[in-house]
Tab-separated table of C-alpha atoms in Angstrom:
chain	number	residue	atom	x	y	z
S	1	MET	CA	0.000	0.000	0.000
S	2	ARG	CA	2.804	2.355	0.946
S	3	PHE	CA	4.561	1.427	-2.298
S	4	ARG	CA	1.487	2.390	-4.361
S	5	LYS	CA	1.196	5.709	-2.536
S	6	ALA	CA	4.872	6.419	-3.129
S	7	VAL	CA	4.542	5.669	-6.838
S	8	ALA	CA	1.430	7.846	-7.069
S	9	ALA	CA	3.244	10.685	-5.335
S	10	LEU	CA	6.215	10.386	-7.673
S	11	LEU	CA	3.931	10.359	-10.724
S	12	THR	CA	2.139	13.444	-9.438
S	13	ILE	CA	5.446	15.259	-8.936
S	14	ALA	CA	6.602	14.222	-12.415
S	15	PHE	CA	3.323	15.394	-13.990
S	16	VAL	CA	3.528	18.761	-12.250
S	17	ALA	CA	7.138	19.121	-13.393
S	18	VAL	CA	6.179	18.413	-17.013
S	19	ILE	CA	3.330	20.929	-16.885
S	20	ALA	CA	5.583	23.531	-15.304
S	21	THR	CA	8.238	22.963	-17.948
S	22	ALA	CA	5.657	23.315	-20.708
S	23	VAL	CA	4.323	26.541	-19.226
S	24	VAL	CA	7.812	28.000	-18.863
S	25	THR	CA	8.727	26.920	-22.405
S	26	GLU	CA	5.591	28.522	-23.843
S	27	PHE	CA	6.277	31.657	-21.794
S	28	VAL	CA	9.798	31.854	-23.212
S	29	LYS	CA	8.454	31.334	-26.730
S	30	ASN	CA	5.928	34.102	-26.259
S	31	GLU	CA	8.600	36.360	-24.772
S	32	ASP	CA	10.625	35.875	-27.959
S	33	LYS	CA	7.719	37.031	-30.091
S	34	ASP	CA	7.277	40.671	-31.028
S	35	VAL	CA	3.954	41.380	-29.364
S	36	ASN	CA	3.755	44.648	-31.252
S	37	ALA	CA	4.159	43.008	-34.665
S	38	PRO	CA	1.007	43.546	-36.740
S	39	GLU	CA	-1.023	40.575	-37.855
S	40	PRO	CA	-0.463	39.794	-41.550
S	41	LEU	CA	-3.187	41.117	-43.817
S	42	LEU	CA	-5.688	38.757	-45.416
S	43	ILE	CA	-5.952	39.101	-49.198
S	44	THR	CA	-8.463	37.059	-51.166
S	45	PHE	CA	-8.728	36.521	-54.916
S	46	TRP	CA	-12.053	36.071	-56.684
S	47	GLY	CA	-13.424	35.652	-60.166
S	48	ASP	CA	-12.464	33.480	-63.105
S	49	SER	CA	-9.685	31.189	-64.324
S	50	ILE	CA	-7.304	34.103	-64.849
S	51	ALA	CA	-7.353	34.750	-61.112
S	52	GLU	CA	-7.443	31.041	-60.262
S	53	GLY	CA	-4.127	30.575	-62.031
S	54	VAL	CA	-4.538	26.941	-63.029
S	55	LEU	CA	-4.370	27.479	-66.794
S	56	GLY	CA	-1.395	29.623	-67.707
S	57	PRO	CA	1.243	28.979	-65.046
S	58	SER	CA	3.543	26.296	-66.415
S	59	PRO	CA	4.686	23.844	-65.182
S	60	LEU	CA	1.615	23.633	-62.954
S	61	LYS	CA	3.756	22.628	-59.959
S	62	GLU	CA	5.118	26.173	-60.112
S	63	ARG	CA	1.662	27.736	-59.727
S	64	ASP	CA	2.617	29.056	-56.290
S	65	SER	CA	5.513	30.938	-57.873
S	66	TYR	CA	4.018	31.935	-61.228
S	67	ALA	CA	0.330	32.766	-60.620
S	68	TYR	CA	-0.136	36.408	-59.705
S	69	PHE	CA	-2.189	35.680	-56.600
S	70	ALA	CA	0.704	33.693	-55.124
S	71	ILE	CA	3.376	36.207	-56.142
S	72	VAL	CA	1.493	39.044	-54.449
S	73	GLY	CA	0.744	36.966	-51.368
S	74	ARG	CA	4.293	35.698	-50.924
S	75	ASP	CA	6.099	38.941	-51.728
S	76	ASN	CA	4.139	40.808	-49.083
S	77	GLY	CA	3.844	38.163	-46.384
S	78	TYR	CA	0.052	38.199	-46.576
S	79	ILE	CA	-2.310	35.436	-45.649
S	80	TYR	CA	-3.674	34.732	-49.114
S	81	LYS	CA	-6.656	32.671	-50.209
S	82	ASN	CA	-7.905	32.025	-53.722
S	83	ARG	CA	-11.635	31.575	-54.212
S	84	SER	CA	-11.736	32.052	-57.974
S	85	VAL	CA	-13.508	29.482	-60.139
S	86	SER	CA	-12.581	28.630	-63.717
S	87	GLY	CA	-15.351	29.428	-66.179
S	88	HIS	CA	-17.185	31.880	-63.976
S	89	GLN	CA	-19.115	34.626	-65.702
S	90	THR	CA	-20.474	37.550	-63.701
S	91	SER	CA	-23.737	35.664	-63.119
S	92	ASN	CA	-21.845	32.706	-61.622
S	93	MET	CA	-19.690	34.884	-59.413
S	94	LEU	CA	-22.714	36.756	-58.114
S	95	GLU	CA	-24.469	33.525	-57.179
S	96	TYR	CA	-21.253	32.194	-55.618
S	97	ILE	CA	-20.594	35.127	-53.293
S	98	LEU	CA	-24.232	35.311	-52.175
S	99	ARG	CA	-24.088	31.786	-50.744
S	100	PRO	CA	-23.573	31.271	-47.015
S	101	ASP	CA	-20.581	29.235	-45.868
S	102	GLU	CA	-21.160	25.681	-47.072
S	103	ASN	CA	-17.849	23.960	-46.401
S	104	ALA	CA	-14.257	24.541	-45.366
S	105	TYR	CA	-13.855	27.063	-48.194
S	106	LEU	CA	-15.707	29.590	-45.998
S	107	THR	CA	-16.460	31.822	-48.964
S	108	ASP	CA	-18.885	34.076	-47.128
S	109	THR	CA	-16.612	34.458	-44.111
S	110	LEU	CA	-13.607	35.257	-46.283
S	111	MET	CA	-15.536	37.860	-48.254
S	112	ARG	CA	-16.608	39.532	-45.028
S	113	THR	CA	-13.224	39.447	-43.278
S	114	SER	CA	-10.712	40.153	-46.054
S	115	ASP	CA	-8.517	43.207	-45.685
S	116	ILE	CA	-7.864	43.190	-49.437
S	117	ILE	CA	-10.050	41.795	-52.223
S	118	HIS	CA	-8.904	41.290	-55.796
S	119	ILE	CA	-11.268	40.396	-58.644
S	120	SER	CA	-10.805	39.232	-62.231
S	121	ILE	CA	-14.153	38.835	-63.996
S	122	LEU	CA	-16.076	39.838	-67.169
S	123	GLY	CA	-13.951	38.007	-69.753
S	124	ASN	CA	-16.113	34.889	-69.827
S	125	ASP	CA	-19.230	36.985	-70.388
S	126	LEU	CA	-17.960	37.352	-73.950
S	127	LEU	CA	-15.751	34.287	-74.320
S	128	GLN	CA	-18.509	31.798	-73.497
S	129	ASN	CA	-21.154	33.436	-75.668
S	130	SER	CA	-20.087	32.627	-79.241
S	131	LEU	CA	-17.139	35.017	-79.213
S	132	GLY	CA	-16.012	34.239	-82.767
S	133	ALA	CA	-19.384	35.072	-84.298
S	134	MET	CA	-19.678	38.102	-82.030
S	135	VAL	CA	-16.330	39.453	-83.238
S	136	VAL	CA	-17.121	38.924	-86.926
S	137	ASN	CA	-20.567	40.499	-86.562
S	138	TYR	CA	-19.058	43.444	-84.723
S	139	ALA	CA	-16.541	43.884	-87.536
S	140	LYS	CA	-19.482	43.982	-89.952
S	141	GLY	CA	-21.151	46.712	-87.912
S	142	ASP	CA	-23.603	44.526	-85.975
S	143	SER	CA	-23.052	44.990	-82.236
S	144	SER	CA	-26.367	43.518	-81.073
S	145	SER	CA	-24.837	40.373	-79.559
S	146	LEU	CA	-22.092	42.341	-77.824
S	147	ASP	CA	-24.586	44.884	-76.518
S	148	ALA	CA	-26.858	42.191	-75.083
S	149	ASN	CA	-24.017	40.453	-73.252
S	150	ILE	CA	-22.617	43.758	-71.997
S	151	ALA	CA	-26.012	44.703	-70.569
S	152	LYS	CA	-26.276	41.459	-68.588
S	153	ALA	CA	-22.692	41.697	-67.374
S	154	ARG	CA	-23.192	45.319	-66.315
S	155	SER	CA	-26.166	44.417	-64.135
S	156	ASN	CA	-24.398	41.437	-62.545
S	157	PHE	CA	-21.211	43.410	-61.947
S	158	ALA	CA	-23.130	46.147	-60.144
S	159	GLU	CA	-24.777	43.562	-57.887
S	160	ILE	CA	-21.403	41.969	-57.139
S	161	MET	CA	-19.879	45.276	-56.131
S	162	ASP	CA	-22.935	46.360	-54.156
S	163	HIS	CA	-22.822	43.101	-52.202
S	164	ILE	CA	-19.120	43.447	-51.407
S	165	ALA	CA	-19.651	47.017	-50.237
S	166	SER	CA	-22.496	45.910	-47.982
S	167	VAL	CA	-20.704	42.996	-46.283
S	168	ASN	CA	-17.159	44.396	-46.163
S	169	PRO	CA	-17.174	48.176	-46.615
S	170	ASP	CA	-13.650	48.600	-45.220
S	171	ALA	CA	-11.877	46.228	-47.614
S	172	PHE	CA	-9.453	47.583	-50.195
S	173	VAL	CA	-10.839	46.258	-53.480
S	174	MET	CA	-9.016	45.906	-56.803
S	175	ILE	CA	-10.522	45.003	-60.183
S	176	ASN	CA	-8.582	43.803	-63.233
S	177	THR	CA	-9.510	45.110	-66.650
S	178	VAL	CA	-9.726	42.492	-69.389
S	179	TYR	CA	-6.669	42.575	-71.661
S	180	ASN	CA	-6.818	42.297	-75.452
S	181	PRO	CA	-5.958	38.737	-76.580
S	182	MET	CA	-6.746	39.375	-80.247
S	183	PHE	CA	-4.032	39.449	-82.847
S	184	GLU	CA	-3.501	37.471	-86.011
S	185	GLY	CA	-2.215	34.061	-85.013
S	186	SER	CA	-3.742	34.090	-81.536
S	187	ALA	CA	-5.552	30.880	-80.631
S	188	ILE	CA	-8.571	32.760	-79.274
S	189	LEU	CA	-10.134	33.119	-82.742
S	190	PRO	CA	-10.531	30.228	-85.199
S	191	GLN	CA	-8.967	30.710	-88.604
S	192	SER	CA	-12.423	30.854	-90.182
S	193	CYS	CA	-13.114	34.072	-88.272
S	194	ILE	CA	-9.770	35.537	-89.314
S	195	ASP	CA	-10.538	34.631	-92.937
S	196	GLU	CA	-13.925	36.367	-92.750
S	197	MET	CA	-12.300	39.494	-91.361
S	198	HIS	CA	-9.700	39.406	-94.126
S	199	ALA	CA	-12.551	39.162	-96.622
S	200	LEU	CA	-13.873	42.404	-95.149
S	201	GLY	CA	-10.565	44.044	-96.038
S	202	MET	CA	-9.185	43.950	-92.505
S	203	ASP	CA	-5.472	43.474	-91.806
S	204	SER	CA	-3.679	42.421	-88.607
S	205	ALA	CA	-3.886	45.908	-87.098
S	206	ASP	CA	-7.633	46.056	-87.830
S	207	ILE	CA	-8.206	42.705	-86.143
S	208	ARG	CA	-6.463	43.871	-82.992
S	209	ALA	CA	-8.302	47.201	-83.134
S	210	THR	CA	-11.603	45.311	-83.269
S	211	GLY	CA	-10.677	43.565	-80.033
S	212	SER	CA	-9.754	46.891	-78.453
S	213	ALA	CA	-13.067	48.450	-79.463
S	214	MET	CA	-15.061	45.563	-78.008
S	215	LEU	CA	-13.042	45.634	-74.801
S	216	ALA	CA	-13.665	49.363	-74.467
S	217	GLU	CA	-17.327	48.419	-74.081
S	218	LEU	CA	-16.624	45.546	-71.696
S	219	ASN	CA	-14.114	47.362	-69.497
S	220	GLY	CA	-16.407	50.364	-69.606
S	221	ILE	CA	-18.522	48.457	-67.089
S	222	ILE	CA	-15.664	48.777	-64.587
S	223	PHE	CA	-14.966	52.445	-65.236
S	224	ASP	CA	-18.646	53.438	-65.383
S	225	TYR	CA	-19.434	51.842	-62.023
S	226	LEU	CA	-16.420	53.543	-60.468
S	227	ALA	CA	-17.510	56.913	-61.850
S	228	GLU	CA	-20.849	56.456	-60.088
S	229	HIS	CA	-19.336	54.977	-56.893
S	230	GLU	CA	-16.183	56.952	-56.251
S	231	GLY	CA	-13.585	55.052	-54.252
S	232	ALA	CA	-15.380	51.704	-54.551
S	233	TYR	CA	-12.228	50.053	-55.863
S	234	VAL	CA	-8.932	50.613	-57.633
S	235	VAL	CA	-8.604	49.562	-61.255
S	236	ILE	CA	-5.706	47.256	-62.122
S	237	ASP	CA	-5.463	48.197	-65.775
S	238	ALA	CA	-4.075	45.003	-67.259
S	239	GLU	CA	-5.433	45.970	-70.673
S	240	ALA	CA	-3.448	49.220	-70.787
S	241	GLU	CA	-0.229	47.559	-69.603
S	242	PHE	CA	-0.494	44.613	-71.992
S	243	ASP	CA	-1.193	47.064	-74.825
S	244	ARG	CA	1.807	49.182	-73.867
S	245	ILE	CA	4.106	46.179	-73.935
S	246	PHE	CA	2.580	44.936	-77.203
S	247	SER	CA	3.135	48.295	-78.894
S	248	GLU	CA	6.745	48.524	-77.674
S	249	ASP	CA	7.699	44.894	-78.333
S	250	GLU	CA	5.115	42.895	-80.255
S	251	GLU	CA	6.771	39.529	-79.659
S	252	ARG	CA	6.960	40.119	-75.930
S	253	GLY	CA	3.362	41.338	-76.001
S	254	LYS	CA	2.207	38.153	-77.703
S	255	GLY	CA	4.207	36.175	-75.156
S	256	LEU	CA	2.115	37.586	-72.313
S	257	LEU	CA	-0.566	35.101	-73.337
S	258	TYR	CA	-0.575	31.364	-72.731
S	259	LYS	CA	-0.702	29.126	-75.798
S	260	ASP	CA	-4.516	28.908	-75.560
S	261	GLY	CA	-4.722	32.595	-76.459
S	262	VAL	CA	-6.916	33.332	-73.444
S	263	HIS	CA	-5.015	33.087	-70.181
S	264	PRO	CA	-1.914	34.977	-69.093
S	265	SER	CA	1.382	33.180	-69.541
S	266	ASN	CA	3.906	33.027	-66.723
S	267	GLU	CA	5.151	36.455	-67.751
S	268	GLY	CA	1.607	37.739	-68.178
S	269	HIS	CA	0.870	36.757	-64.582
S	270	ALA	CA	4.043	38.518	-63.462
S	271	VAL	CA	3.052	41.728	-65.252
S	272	ILE	CA	-0.346	41.680	-63.527
S	273	ALA	CA	1.331	40.971	-60.176
S	274	ASP	CA	3.562	44.008	-60.697
S	275	LEU	CA	0.498	46.200	-61.306
S	276	ILE	CA	-1.191	44.893	-58.174
S	277	GLN	CA	1.985	45.458	-56.179
S	278	ARG	CA	2.113	49.122	-57.186
S	279	ALA	CA	-1.522	49.627	-56.188
S	280	LEU	CA	-0.907	48.061	-52.776
S	281	GLU	CA	2.163	50.213	-52.179
S	282	LYS	CA	0.277	53.356	-53.173
S	283	GLU	CA	-2.441	52.474	-50.681
S	284	GLY	CA	0.144	51.908	-47.941
S	285	LEU	CA	-0.681	48.212	-47.663
S	286	ALA	CA	2.700	46.923	-48.842
S	287	ASN	CA	6.338	47.734	-48.193
S	288	GLU	CA	8.180	48.323	-51.459
S	289	ALA	CA	11.631	47.285	-50.221
S	290	THR	CA	10.399	44.111	-48.542
S	291	ALA	CA	8.341	43.037	-51.538
S	292	LEU	CA	11.222	43.693	-53.922
S	293	ALA	CA	13.639	41.644	-51.820
S	294	ASN	CA	11.157	38.779	-51.557
S	295	TYR	CA	10.457	38.863	-55.284
S	296	LYS	CA	14.157	38.725	-56.112
S	297	GLN	CA	14.493	35.692	-53.860
S	298	LEU	CA	11.464	34.001	-55.452
S	299	ARG	CA	12.837	34.396	-58.977
S	300	THR	CA	16.413	33.486	-58.032
S	301	GLU	CA	15.159	30.289	-56.408
S	302	GLN	CA	13.164	29.494	-59.539
S	303	LEU	CA	16.258	29.912	-61.688
S	304	ALA	CA	18.079	27.370	-59.554
S	305	ARG	CA	15.133	24.989	-59.377
S	306	LEU	CA	14.035	25.065	-63.016
S	307	TYR	CA	17.045	26.165	-65.045
S	308	ALA	CA	20.122	24.638	-63.437
S	309	GLY	CA	22.830	24.376	-66.058
S	310	THR	CA	21.037	26.651	-68.544
S	311	ALA	CA	19.581	30.045	-67.555
S	312	ASP	CA	20.799	29.820	-63.966
S	313	THR	CA	24.011	31.761	-64.530
S	314	SER	CA	25.874	34.250	-62.382
S	315	GLU	CA	25.100	36.959	-64.952
S	316	ASN	CA	21.354	36.367	-64.803
S	317	ARG	CA	21.377	36.179	-61.012
S	318	ALA	CA	23.265	39.476	-60.940
S	319	ARG	CA	20.688	41.129	-63.204
S	320	ILE	CA	17.903	40.059	-60.879
S	321	ALA	CA	19.844	41.110	-57.785
S	322	GLY	CA	20.557	44.519	-59.295
S	323	ALA	CA	16.977	45.242	-60.339
S	324	ALA	CA	15.559	48.428	-58.838
S	325	SER	CA	11.878	47.472	-59.105
S	326	VAL	CA	9.576	44.483	-59.355
S	327	GLU	CA	9.061	45.362	-63.012
S	328	GLU	CA	12.808	45.118	-63.608
S	329	VAL	CA	12.949	41.765	-61.826
S	330	THR	CA	10.151	40.477	-64.052
S	331	TYR	CA	11.907	41.673	-67.183
S	332	ALA	CA	15.295	40.269	-66.133
S	333	TYR	CA	13.916	36.855	-65.176
S	334	PHE	CA	11.848	36.279	-68.286
S	335	ARG	CA	14.550	37.508	-70.641
S	336	ALA	CA	16.952	35.140	-68.865
S	337	ILE	CA	14.793	32.043	-69.370
S	338	ASP	CA	13.653	32.914	-72.895
S	339	GLY	CA	14.363	29.964	-75.180
S	340	TYR	CA	15.062	27.472	-72.382
S	341	SER	CA	12.835	24.637	-71.207
S	342	PRO	CA	12.375	24.175	-67.470
S	343	VAL	CA	13.491	21.050	-65.665
S	344	TYR	CA	10.393	19.036	-64.786
S	345	TYR	CA	10.869	17.626	-61.327
S	346	ASP	CA	8.915	15.194	-59.150
């Protein structure tokens, strides 16, 4: 009996000692933490496949280094969540964000609690509604199909933005414009459509100009809503930046698109990420020096991981290290890997 009591006493002492050690250890850990350090911001990404970043980033295993949502999240140390859905038109997105939480995706909770919200939408409202015929008809002077789809998208877009403003009025919201994917040779239009436009006397410049004119109507939805709701969001003008690059260097401009002619390529994602980064810095939600350093590290690590023995040279690393902006890092990295195939790893 005495033996059992002695063992019980020893076990009790040992248990208390373990608990005390754990408490002290946790106290020391907490003492090491900077209690004044701000919590990382929560940024969420919504919309279509461009934002989802599944088609475009290649190889797909590099999605967390090539898709713009991941670049922005990693460079700035944000908590980042992607709730975009491939194929979504404005009607789908509206229905999606109006749902209550249904599963671990917590879409409603994330929409309500995000510090920063980024949206890419509208493109599928044209793409999934007989785009080829719509383009040819527009070139012939018949805009009825475009007008009908624009009207529906405009109404849905307004409801999307009104809902976001009602559930999370303090969030910093960014909206991508839709870039122009139309040029002769792009996979977005079948050759039969190109042939019809040629038959109308249109050349390559006219074909691209047709895309620009149609997108002026589509992106007008974004600018018109903002004119009526000042400060509702900041426009990430991907169309203007892609056009600028295309006009300065047509081959690079074409290379901003993935081979399907619809989605951004790896470099296209990087260009959009750079635009988002500038908007965040202007709003005071990102530190320029920190983001630049993190972006240099991300690209340098990719060189080593994907291009060992080819583009991963001391000269290319030096160009990235010496870049003065995220835009310069993007340019240096993609010029370095141009013409090389990545190493596909397990």
